[in-house]
Structure formats: structure tokens, C-alpha cells
JSON list of C-alpha atoms in Angstrom, two decimals:
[
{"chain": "A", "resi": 2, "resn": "UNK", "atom": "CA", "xyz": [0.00, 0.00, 0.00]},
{"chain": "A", "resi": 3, "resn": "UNK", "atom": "CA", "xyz": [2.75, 2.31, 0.63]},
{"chain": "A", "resi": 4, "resn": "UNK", "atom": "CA", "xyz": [3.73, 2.02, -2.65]},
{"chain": "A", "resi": 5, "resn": "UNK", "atom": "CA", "xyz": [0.29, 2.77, -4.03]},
{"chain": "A", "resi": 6, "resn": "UNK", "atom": "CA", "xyz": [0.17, 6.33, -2.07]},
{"chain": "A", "resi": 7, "resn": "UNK", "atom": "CA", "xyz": [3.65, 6.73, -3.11]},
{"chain": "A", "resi": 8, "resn": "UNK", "atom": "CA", "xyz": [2.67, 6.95, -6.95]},
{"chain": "A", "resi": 9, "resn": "UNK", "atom": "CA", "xyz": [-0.09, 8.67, -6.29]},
{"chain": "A", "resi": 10, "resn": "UNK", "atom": "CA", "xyz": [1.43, 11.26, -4.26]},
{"chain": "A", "resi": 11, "resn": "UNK", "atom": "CA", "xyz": [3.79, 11.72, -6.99]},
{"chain": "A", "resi": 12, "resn": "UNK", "atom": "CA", "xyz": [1.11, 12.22, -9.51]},
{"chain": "A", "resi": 13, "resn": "UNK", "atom": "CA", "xyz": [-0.62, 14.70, -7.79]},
{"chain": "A", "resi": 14, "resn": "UNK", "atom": "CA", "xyz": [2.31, 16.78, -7.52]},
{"chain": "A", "resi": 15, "resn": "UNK", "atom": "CA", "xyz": [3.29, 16.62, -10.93]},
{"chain": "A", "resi": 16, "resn": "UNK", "atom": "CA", "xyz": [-0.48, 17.38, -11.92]},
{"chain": "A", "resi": 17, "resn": "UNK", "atom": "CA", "xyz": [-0.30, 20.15, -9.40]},
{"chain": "A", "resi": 18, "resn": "UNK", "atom": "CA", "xyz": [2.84, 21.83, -11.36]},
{"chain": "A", "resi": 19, "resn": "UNK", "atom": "CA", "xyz": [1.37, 21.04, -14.82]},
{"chain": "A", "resi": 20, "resn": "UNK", "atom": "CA", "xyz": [-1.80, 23.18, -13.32]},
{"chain": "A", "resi": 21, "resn": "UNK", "atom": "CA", "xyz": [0.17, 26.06, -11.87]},
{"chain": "A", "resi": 22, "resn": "UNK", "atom": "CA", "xyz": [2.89, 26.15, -15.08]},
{"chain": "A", "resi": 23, "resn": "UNK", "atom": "CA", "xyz": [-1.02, 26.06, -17.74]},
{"chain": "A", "resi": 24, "resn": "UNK", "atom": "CA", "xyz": [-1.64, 29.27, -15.71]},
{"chain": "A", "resi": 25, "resn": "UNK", "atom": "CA", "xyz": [1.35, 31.03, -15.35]},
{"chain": "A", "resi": 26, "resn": "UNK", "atom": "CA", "xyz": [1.64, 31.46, -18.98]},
{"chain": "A", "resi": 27, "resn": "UNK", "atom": "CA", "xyz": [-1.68, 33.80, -18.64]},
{"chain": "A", "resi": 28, "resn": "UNK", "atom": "CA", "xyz": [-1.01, 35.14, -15.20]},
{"chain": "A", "resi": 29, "resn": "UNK", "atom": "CA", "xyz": [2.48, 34.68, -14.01]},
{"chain": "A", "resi": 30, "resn": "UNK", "atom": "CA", "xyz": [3.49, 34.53, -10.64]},
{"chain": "A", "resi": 31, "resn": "UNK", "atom": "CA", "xyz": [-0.41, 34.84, -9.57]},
{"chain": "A", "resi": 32, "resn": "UNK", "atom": "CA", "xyz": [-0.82, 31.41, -10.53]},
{"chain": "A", "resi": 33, "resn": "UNK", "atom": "CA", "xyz": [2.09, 30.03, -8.31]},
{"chain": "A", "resi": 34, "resn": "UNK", "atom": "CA", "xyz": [0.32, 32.24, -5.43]},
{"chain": "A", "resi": 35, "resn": "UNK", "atom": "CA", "xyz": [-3.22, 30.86, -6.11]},
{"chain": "A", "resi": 36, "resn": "UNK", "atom": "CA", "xyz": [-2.15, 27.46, -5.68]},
{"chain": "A", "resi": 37, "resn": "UNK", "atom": "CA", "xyz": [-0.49, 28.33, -1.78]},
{"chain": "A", "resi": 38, "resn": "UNK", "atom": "CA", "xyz": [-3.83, 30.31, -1.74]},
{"chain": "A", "resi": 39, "resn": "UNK", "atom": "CA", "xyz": [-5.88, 26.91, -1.99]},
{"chain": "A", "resi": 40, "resn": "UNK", "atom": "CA", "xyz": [-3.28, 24.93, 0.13]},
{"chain": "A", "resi": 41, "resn": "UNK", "atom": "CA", "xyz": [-3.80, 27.59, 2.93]},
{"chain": "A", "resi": 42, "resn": "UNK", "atom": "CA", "xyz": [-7.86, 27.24, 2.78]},
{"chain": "A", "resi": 43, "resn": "UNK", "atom": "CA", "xyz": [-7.49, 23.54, 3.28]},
{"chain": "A", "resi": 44, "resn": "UNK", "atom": "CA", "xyz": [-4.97, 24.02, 6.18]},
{"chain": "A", "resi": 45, "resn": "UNK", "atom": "CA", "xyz": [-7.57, 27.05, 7.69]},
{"chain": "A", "resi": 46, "resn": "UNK", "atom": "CA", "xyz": [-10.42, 25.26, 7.27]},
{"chain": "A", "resi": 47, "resn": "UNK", "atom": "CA", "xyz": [-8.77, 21.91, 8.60]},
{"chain": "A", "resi": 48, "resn": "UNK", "atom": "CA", "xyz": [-7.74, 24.01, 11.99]},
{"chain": "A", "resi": 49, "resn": "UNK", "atom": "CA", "xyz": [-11.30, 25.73, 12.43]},
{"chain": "A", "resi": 50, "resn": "UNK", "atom": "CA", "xyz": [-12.98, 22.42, 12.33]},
{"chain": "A", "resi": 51, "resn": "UNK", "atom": "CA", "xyz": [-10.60, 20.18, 14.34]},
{"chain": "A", "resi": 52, "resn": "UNK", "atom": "CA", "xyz": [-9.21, 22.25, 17.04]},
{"chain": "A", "resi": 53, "resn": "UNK", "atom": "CA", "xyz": [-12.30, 25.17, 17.20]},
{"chain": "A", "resi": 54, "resn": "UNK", "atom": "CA", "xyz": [-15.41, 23.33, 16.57]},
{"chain": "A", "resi": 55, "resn": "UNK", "atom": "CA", "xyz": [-14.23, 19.71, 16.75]},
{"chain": "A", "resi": 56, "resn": "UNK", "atom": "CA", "xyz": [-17.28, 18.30, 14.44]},
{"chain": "A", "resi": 57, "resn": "UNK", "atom": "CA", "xyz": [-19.05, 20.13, 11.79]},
{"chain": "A", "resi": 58, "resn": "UNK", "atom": "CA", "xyz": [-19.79, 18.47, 8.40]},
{"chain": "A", "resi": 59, "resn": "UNK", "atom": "CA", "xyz": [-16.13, 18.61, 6.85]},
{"chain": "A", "resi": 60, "resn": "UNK", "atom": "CA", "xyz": [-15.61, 15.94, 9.42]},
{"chain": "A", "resi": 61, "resn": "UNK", "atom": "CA", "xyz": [-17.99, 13.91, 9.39]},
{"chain": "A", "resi": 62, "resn": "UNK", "atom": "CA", "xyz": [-17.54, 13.58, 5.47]},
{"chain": "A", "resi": 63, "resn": "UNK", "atom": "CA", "xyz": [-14.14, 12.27, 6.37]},
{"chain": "A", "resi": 64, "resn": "UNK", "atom": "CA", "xyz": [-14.84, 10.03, 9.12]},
{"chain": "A", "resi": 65, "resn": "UNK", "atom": "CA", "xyz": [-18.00, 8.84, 6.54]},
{"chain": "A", "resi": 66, "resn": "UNK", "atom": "CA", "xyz": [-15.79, 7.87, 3.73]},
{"chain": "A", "resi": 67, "resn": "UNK", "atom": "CA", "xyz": [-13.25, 6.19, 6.42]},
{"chain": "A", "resi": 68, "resn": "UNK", "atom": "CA", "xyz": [-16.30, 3.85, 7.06]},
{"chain": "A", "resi": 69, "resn": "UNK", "atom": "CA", "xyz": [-17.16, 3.35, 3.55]},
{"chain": "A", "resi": 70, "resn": "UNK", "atom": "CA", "xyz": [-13.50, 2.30, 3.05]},
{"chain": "A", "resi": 71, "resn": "UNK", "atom": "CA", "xyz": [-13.20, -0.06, 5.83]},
{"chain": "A", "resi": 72, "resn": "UNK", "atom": "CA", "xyz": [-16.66, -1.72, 5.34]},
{"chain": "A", "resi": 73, "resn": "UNK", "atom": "CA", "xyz": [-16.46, -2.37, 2.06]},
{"chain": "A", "resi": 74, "resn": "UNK", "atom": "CA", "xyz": [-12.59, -3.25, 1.87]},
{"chain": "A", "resi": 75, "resn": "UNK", "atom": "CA", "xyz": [-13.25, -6.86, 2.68]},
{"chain": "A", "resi": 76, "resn": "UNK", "atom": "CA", "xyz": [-13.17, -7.59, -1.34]},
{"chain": "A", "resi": 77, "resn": "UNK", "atom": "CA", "xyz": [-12.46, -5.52, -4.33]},
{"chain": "A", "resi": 78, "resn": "UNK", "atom": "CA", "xyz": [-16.10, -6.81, -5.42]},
{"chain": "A", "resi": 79, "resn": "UNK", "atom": "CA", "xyz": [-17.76, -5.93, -2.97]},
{"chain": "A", "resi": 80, "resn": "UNK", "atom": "CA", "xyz": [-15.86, -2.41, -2.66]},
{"chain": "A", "resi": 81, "resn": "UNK", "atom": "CA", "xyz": [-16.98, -1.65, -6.43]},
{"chain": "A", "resi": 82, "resn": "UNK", "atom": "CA", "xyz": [-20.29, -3.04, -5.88]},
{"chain": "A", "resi": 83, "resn": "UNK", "atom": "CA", "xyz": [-20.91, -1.12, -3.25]},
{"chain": "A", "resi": 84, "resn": "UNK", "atom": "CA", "xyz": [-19.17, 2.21, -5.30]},
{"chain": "A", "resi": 85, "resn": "UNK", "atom": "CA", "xyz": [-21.72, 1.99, -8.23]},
{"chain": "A", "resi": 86, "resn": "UNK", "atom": "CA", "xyz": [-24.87, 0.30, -6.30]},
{"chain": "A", "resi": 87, "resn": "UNK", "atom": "CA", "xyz": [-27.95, 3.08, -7.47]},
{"chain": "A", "resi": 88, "resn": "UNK", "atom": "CA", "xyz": [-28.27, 5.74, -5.43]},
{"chain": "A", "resi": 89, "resn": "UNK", "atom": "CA", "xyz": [-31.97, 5.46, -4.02]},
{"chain": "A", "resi": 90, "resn": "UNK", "atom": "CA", "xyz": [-32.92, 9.45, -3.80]},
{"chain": "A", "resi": 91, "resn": "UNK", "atom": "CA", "xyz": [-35.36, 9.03, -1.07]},
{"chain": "A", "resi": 92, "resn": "UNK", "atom": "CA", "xyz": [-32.81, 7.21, 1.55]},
{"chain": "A", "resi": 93, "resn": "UNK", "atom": "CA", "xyz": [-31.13, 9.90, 3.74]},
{"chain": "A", "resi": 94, "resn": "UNK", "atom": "CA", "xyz": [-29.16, 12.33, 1.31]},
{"chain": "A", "resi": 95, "resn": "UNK", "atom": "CA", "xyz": [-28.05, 10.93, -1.72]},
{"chain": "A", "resi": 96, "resn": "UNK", "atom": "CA", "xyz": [-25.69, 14.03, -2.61]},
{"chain": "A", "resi": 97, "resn": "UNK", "atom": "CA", "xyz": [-24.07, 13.02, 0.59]},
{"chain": "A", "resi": 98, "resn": "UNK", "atom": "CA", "xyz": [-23.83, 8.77, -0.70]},
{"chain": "A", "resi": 99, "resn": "UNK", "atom": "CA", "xyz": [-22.72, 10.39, -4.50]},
{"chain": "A", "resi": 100, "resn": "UNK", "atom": "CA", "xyz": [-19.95, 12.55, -2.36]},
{"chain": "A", "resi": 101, "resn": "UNK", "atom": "CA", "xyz": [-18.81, 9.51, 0.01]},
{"chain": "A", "resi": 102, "resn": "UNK", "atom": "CA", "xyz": [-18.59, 7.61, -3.34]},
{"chain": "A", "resi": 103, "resn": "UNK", "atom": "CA", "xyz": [-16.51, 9.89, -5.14]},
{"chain": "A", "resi": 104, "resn": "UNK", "atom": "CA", "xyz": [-13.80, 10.72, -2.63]},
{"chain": "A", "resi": 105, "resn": "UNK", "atom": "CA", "xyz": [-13.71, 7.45, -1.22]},
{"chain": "A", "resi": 106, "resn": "UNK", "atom": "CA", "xyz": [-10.91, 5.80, -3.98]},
{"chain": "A", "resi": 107, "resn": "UNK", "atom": "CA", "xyz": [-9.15, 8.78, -3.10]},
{"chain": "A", "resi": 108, "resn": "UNK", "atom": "CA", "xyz": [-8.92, 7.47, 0.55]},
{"chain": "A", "resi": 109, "resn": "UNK", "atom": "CA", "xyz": [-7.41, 4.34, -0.45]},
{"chain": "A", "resi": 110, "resn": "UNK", "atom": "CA", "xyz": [-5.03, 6.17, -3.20]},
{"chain": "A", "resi": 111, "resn": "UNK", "atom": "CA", "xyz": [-3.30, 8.85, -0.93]},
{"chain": "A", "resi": 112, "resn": "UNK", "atom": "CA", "xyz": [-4.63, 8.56, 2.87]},
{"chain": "A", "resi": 113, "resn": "UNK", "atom": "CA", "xyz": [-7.28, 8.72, 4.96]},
{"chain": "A", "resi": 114, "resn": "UNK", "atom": "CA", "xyz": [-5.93, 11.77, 7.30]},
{"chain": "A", "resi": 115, "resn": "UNK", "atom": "CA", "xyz": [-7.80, 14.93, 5.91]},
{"chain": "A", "resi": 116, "resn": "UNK", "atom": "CA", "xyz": [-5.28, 16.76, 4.48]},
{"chain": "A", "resi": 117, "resn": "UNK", "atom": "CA", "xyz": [-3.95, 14.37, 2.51]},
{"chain": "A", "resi": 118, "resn": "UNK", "atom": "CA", "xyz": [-8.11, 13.20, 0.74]},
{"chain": "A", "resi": 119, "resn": "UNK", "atom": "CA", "xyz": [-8.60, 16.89, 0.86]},
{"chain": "A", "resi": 120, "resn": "UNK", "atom": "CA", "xyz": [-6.03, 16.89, -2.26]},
{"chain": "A", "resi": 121, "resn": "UNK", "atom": "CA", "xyz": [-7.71, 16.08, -4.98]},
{"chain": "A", "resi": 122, "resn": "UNK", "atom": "CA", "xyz": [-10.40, 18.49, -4.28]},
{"chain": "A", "resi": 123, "resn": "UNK", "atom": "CA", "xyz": [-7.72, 21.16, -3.54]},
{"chain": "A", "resi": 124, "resn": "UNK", "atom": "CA", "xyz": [-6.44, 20.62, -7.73]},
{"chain": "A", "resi": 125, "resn": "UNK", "atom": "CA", "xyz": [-9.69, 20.61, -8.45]},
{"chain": "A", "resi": 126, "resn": "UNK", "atom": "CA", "xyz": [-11.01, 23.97, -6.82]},
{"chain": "A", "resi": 127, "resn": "UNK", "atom": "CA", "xyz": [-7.66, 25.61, -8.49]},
{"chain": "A", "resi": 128, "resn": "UNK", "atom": "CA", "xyz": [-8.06, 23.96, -12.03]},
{"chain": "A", "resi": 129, "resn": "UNK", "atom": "CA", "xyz": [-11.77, 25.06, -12.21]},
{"chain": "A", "resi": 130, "resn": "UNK", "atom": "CA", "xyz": [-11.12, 28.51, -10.36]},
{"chain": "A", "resi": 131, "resn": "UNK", "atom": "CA", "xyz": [-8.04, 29.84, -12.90]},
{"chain": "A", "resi": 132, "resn": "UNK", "atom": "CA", "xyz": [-9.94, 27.79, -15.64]},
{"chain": "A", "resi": 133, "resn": "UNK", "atom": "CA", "xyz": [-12.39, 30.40, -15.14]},
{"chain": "A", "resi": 134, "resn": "UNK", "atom": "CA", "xyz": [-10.38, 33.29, -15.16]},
{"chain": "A", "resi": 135, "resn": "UNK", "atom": "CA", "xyz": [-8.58, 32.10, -17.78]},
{"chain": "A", "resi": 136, "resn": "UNK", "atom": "CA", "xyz": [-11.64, 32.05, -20.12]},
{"chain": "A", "resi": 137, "resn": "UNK", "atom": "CA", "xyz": [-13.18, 35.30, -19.32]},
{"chain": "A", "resi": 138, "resn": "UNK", "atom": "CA", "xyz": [-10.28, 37.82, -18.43]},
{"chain": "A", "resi": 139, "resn": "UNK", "atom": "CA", "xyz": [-9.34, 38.34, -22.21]},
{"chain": "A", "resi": 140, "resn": "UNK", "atom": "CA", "xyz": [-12.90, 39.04, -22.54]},
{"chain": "A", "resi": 141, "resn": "UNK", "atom": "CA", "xyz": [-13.08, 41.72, -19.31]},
{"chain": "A", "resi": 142, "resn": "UNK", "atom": "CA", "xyz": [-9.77, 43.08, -19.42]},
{"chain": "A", "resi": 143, "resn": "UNK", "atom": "CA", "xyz": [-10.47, 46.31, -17.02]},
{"chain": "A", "resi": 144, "resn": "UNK", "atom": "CA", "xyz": [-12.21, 44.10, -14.50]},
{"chain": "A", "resi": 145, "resn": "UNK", "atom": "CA", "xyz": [-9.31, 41.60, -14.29]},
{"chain": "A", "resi": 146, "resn": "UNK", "atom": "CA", "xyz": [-7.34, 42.11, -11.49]},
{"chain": "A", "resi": 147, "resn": "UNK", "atom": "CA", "xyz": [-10.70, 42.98, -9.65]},
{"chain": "A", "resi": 148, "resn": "UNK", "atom": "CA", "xyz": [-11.57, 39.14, -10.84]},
{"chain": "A", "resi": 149, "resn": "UNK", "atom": "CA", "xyz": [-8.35, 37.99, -9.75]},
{"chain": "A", "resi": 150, "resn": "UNK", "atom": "CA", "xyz": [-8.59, 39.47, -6.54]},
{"chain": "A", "resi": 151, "resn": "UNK", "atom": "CA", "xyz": [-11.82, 38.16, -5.59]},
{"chain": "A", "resi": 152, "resn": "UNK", "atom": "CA", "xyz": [-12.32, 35.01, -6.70]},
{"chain": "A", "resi": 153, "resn": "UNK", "atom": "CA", "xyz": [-8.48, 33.70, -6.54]},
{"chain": "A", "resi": 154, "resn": "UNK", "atom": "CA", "xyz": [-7.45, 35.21, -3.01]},
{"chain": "A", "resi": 155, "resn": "UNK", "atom": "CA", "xyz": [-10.82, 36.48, -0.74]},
{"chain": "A", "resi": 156, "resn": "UNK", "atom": "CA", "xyz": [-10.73, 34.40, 2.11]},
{"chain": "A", "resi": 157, "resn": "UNK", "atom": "CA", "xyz": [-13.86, 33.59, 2.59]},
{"chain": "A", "resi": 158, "resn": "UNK", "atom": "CA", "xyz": [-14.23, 32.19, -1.05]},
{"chain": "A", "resi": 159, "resn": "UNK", "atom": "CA", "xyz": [-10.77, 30.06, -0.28]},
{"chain": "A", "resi": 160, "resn": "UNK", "atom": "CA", "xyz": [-12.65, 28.78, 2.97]},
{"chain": "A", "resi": 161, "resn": "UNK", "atom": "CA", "xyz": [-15.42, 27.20, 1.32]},
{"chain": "A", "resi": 162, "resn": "UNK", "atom": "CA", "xyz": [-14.29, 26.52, -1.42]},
{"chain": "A", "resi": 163, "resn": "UNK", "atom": "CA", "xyz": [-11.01, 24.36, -0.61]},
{"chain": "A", "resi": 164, "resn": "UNK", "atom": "CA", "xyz": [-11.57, 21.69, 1.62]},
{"chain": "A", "resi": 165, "resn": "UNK", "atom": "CA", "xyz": [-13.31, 18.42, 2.24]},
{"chain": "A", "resi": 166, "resn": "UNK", "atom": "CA", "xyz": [-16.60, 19.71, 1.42]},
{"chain": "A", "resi": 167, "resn": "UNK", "atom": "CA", "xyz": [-19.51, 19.03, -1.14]},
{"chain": "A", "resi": 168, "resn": "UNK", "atom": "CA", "xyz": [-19.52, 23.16, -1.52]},
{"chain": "A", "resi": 169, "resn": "UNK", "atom": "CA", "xyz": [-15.67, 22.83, -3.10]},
{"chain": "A", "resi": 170, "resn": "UNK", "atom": "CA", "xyz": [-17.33, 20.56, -5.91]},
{"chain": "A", "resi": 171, "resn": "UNK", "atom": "CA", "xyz": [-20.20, 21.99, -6.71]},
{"chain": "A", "resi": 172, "resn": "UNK", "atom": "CA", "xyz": [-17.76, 25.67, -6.52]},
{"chain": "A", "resi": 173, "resn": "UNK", "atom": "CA", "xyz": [-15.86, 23.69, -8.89]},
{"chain": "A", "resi": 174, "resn": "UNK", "atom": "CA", "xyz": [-18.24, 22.95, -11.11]},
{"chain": "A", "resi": 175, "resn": "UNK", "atom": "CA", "xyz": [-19.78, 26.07, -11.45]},
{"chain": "A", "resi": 176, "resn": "UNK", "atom": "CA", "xyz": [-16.50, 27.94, -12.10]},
{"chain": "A", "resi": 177, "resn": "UNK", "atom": "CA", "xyz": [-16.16, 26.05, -14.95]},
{"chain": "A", "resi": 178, "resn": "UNK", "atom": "CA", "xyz": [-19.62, 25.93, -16.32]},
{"chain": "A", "resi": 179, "resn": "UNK", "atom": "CA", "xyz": [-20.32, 29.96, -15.83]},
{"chain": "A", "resi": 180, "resn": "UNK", "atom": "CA", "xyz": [-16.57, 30.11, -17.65]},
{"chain": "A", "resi": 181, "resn": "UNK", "atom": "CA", "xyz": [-17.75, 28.43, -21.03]},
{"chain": "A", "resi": 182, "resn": "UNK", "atom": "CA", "xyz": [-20.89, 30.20, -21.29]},
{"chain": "A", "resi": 183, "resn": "UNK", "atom": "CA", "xyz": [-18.91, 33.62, -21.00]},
{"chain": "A", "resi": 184, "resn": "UNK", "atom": "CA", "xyz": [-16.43, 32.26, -23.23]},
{"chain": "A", "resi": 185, "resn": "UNK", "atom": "CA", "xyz": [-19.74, 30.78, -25.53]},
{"chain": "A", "resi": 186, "resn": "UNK", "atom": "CA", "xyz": [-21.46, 34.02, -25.19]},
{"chain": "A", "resi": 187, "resn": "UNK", "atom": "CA", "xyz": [-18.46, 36.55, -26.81]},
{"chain": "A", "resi": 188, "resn": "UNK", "atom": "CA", "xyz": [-16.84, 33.82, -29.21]},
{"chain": "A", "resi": 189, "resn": "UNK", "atom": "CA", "xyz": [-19.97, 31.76, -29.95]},
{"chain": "A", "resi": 190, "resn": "UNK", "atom": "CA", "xyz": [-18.16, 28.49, -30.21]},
{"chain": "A", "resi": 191, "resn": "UNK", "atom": "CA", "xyz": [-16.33, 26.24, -27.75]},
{"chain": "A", "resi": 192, "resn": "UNK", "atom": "CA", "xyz": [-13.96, 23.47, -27.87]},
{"chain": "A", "resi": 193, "resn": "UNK", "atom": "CA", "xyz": [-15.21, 19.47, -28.01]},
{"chain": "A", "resi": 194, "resn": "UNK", "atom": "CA", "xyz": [-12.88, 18.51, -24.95]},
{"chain": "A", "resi": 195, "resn": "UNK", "atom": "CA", "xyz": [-14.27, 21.67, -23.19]},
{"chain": "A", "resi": 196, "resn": "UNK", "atom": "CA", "xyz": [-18.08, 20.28, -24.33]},
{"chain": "A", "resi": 197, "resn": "UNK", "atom": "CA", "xyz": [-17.29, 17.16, -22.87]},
{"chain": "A", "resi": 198, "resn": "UNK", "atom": "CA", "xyz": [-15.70, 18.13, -19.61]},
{"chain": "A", "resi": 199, "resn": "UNK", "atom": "CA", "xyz": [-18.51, 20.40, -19.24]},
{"chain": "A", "resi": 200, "resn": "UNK", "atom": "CA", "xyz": [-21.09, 17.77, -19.56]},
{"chain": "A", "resi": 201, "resn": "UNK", "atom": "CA", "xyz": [-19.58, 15.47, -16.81]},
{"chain": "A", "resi": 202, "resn": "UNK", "atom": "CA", "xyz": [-19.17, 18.48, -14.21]},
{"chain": "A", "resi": 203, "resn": "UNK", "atom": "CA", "xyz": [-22.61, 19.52, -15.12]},
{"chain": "A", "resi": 204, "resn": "UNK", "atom": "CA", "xyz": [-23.95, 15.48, -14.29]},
{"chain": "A", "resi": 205, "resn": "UNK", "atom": "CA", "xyz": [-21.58, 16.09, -10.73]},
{"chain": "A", "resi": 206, "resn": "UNK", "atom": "CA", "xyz": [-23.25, 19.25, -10.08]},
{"chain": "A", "resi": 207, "resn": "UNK", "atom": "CA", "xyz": [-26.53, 17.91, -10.49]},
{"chain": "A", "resi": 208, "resn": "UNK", "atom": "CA", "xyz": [-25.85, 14.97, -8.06]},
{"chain": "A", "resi": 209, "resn": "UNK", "atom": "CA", "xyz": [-23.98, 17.37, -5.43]},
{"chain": "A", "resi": 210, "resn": "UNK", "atom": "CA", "xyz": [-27.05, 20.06, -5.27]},
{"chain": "A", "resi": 211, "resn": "UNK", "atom": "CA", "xyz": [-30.01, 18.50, -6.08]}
]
């Protein structure tokens, strides 16, 4: 197993660096300090919750997904059954079951402690966040640093939008979506891979809010 986290830790950081050196070519230095941005929401919202409150939903996602893991890790069948069973929508919360589900390999991959399954989530927040600004600062060009300013450094948009939370994905997703219909609405066209991404944030969205 160590050598499972191992390549995985390895591949986040590399996917973290590709991320931060797509950026930089748009926004220089900003992108490097967007990324310790993100790292620092995760690490604030970590402290609030374990040493202020001591419960609150952030953990009990984690200790949920903990028991997923361990209940279902008798057999890789039953693991995957249990990962793509239906989701009934009338037992308890299913956008809580579709979020226990999708951070749950994640677990197994790099670590149970928070920080570490908070990861993914962290890349994804900063992907979809300078994706965003990305696609609509050409397009606002007086407004940019404004845009910047706001959405890649306010702290209260890095607090609840970083962590182990269902609000970072459905943040995520959003970013992303309200990006390609700015950048559908000035150039009226957008890229298939852009479509397609799109389309399965869109179907994540959906699951996480409704």
C-alpha cells in the first residue's frame, strides 16, 4: 500500500505543477500564489474544524468515507459493488452517498488523514477557479485584477471553497460551467474537450445540489 500512495502522491504533484505552469503562462506569478492560496484554505479550514469546533460536516464527510473504506474493503467486489450500487434518492441524502462515493478511492489512493483526501479536491477547486479566469479575463480586461482578486485570493471564497466539502465541488463545477458560457457568449463556439468536460461536471453538479 505504501507504494500505491507513493505513486499517487507523486502524480498529484506533478499534476499540481502542470496546473500552476497552464496558468502562469496567462497570469504569471499569480498562478504560483493561487495554488499556496488553496493549500492555505485547506490548512484554515482543517484548523477551524478540528481544534475550534471539533465536528461540523467537513468531518464527518471524512470520518464517513473512512467507514465506507473499511466496510467495504473486505473484497475488491464488494468495494466496487458497493461504489456503483444506485443511489436510491429518497434514503437519507443521496448528494451526501454520491460525495462519500466519489472521494472514497481517493482514501485508499493517498490517505485517509484529511489533508492528505482533501487533495484532490484542492487541484480541483484551483483547475476550475483559474480555468475560469482564464476564459473570461481576455474578454473583461479592465475588471481583471478585480476578478483575480476576488475570486483567486478572498478568504472567505478560499474557505469554502477548498476543503473536504460538497460546496468545493459543486464551486468547482460552477466555475467552470459559468466560464464556457462567458467564453460561448463573446466567441460563440467552444472546444469538443471543453463540451465534454462540461457535460460530466454539469452530471456532478446535479448529483452534489439537487
Amino acid at each position: 500500500m505504501i507504494f500505491i500512495h507513493l505513486a499517487s502522491w507523486i502524480i498529484i504533484i506533478l499534476l499540481g505543477y502542470k496546473l500552476i505552469n497552464q496558468f502562469k503562462k496567462s497570469f504569471g506569478k499569480l498562478a504560483y500564489w493561487g495554488m499556496l492560496a488553496k493549500v492555505l484554505g485547506v490548512l484554515l479550514l482543517a484548523i477551524t474544524y478540528l481544534y475550534y469546533y471539533r465536528d461540523g460536516d467537513t468531518l464527518t464527510l471524512l470520518r464517513q468515507i473512512n467507514e465506507f473504506n473499511l466496510n467495504q474493503g473486505t473484497s475488491f467486489s464488494n468495494y466496487f459493488s458497493a461504489l456503483f450500487a444506485p443511489i436510491d434518492p429518497f434514503s437519507g441524502n443521496p448528494r451526501t452517498v454520491f460525495f462519500i462515493r466519489l472521494m472514497s478511492p481517493f482514501g485508499i489512493l493517498i490517505g485517509h488523514q484529511y489533508f492528505l483526501i482533501s487533495t484532490p479536491l484542492l487541484l480541483f477547486s484551483y483547475w476550475t477557479t483559474w480555468s475560469f479566469l482564464a476564459k473570461t479575463a481576455p474578454h473583461y480586461p479592465t475588471d481583471k485584477n478585480l476578478w483575480i482578486l476576488c475570486i483567486g485570493f478572498l478568504p472567505t471564497y478560499l474557505f469554502w471553497s477548498s476543503g473536504l466539502l460538497k460546496d468545493t465541488l459543486a464551486n468547482g463545477c460552477l466555475m467552470f460551467l459559468t466560464g464556457l458560457l462567458i467564453e460561448f457568449y463573446h466567441r460563440r463556439q467552444l472546444k469538443w474537450a471543453d463540451l465534454l468536460i462540461g457535460a460530466l461536471l454539469f452530471y456532478m453538479l446535479f448529483m452534489t445540489r439537487h
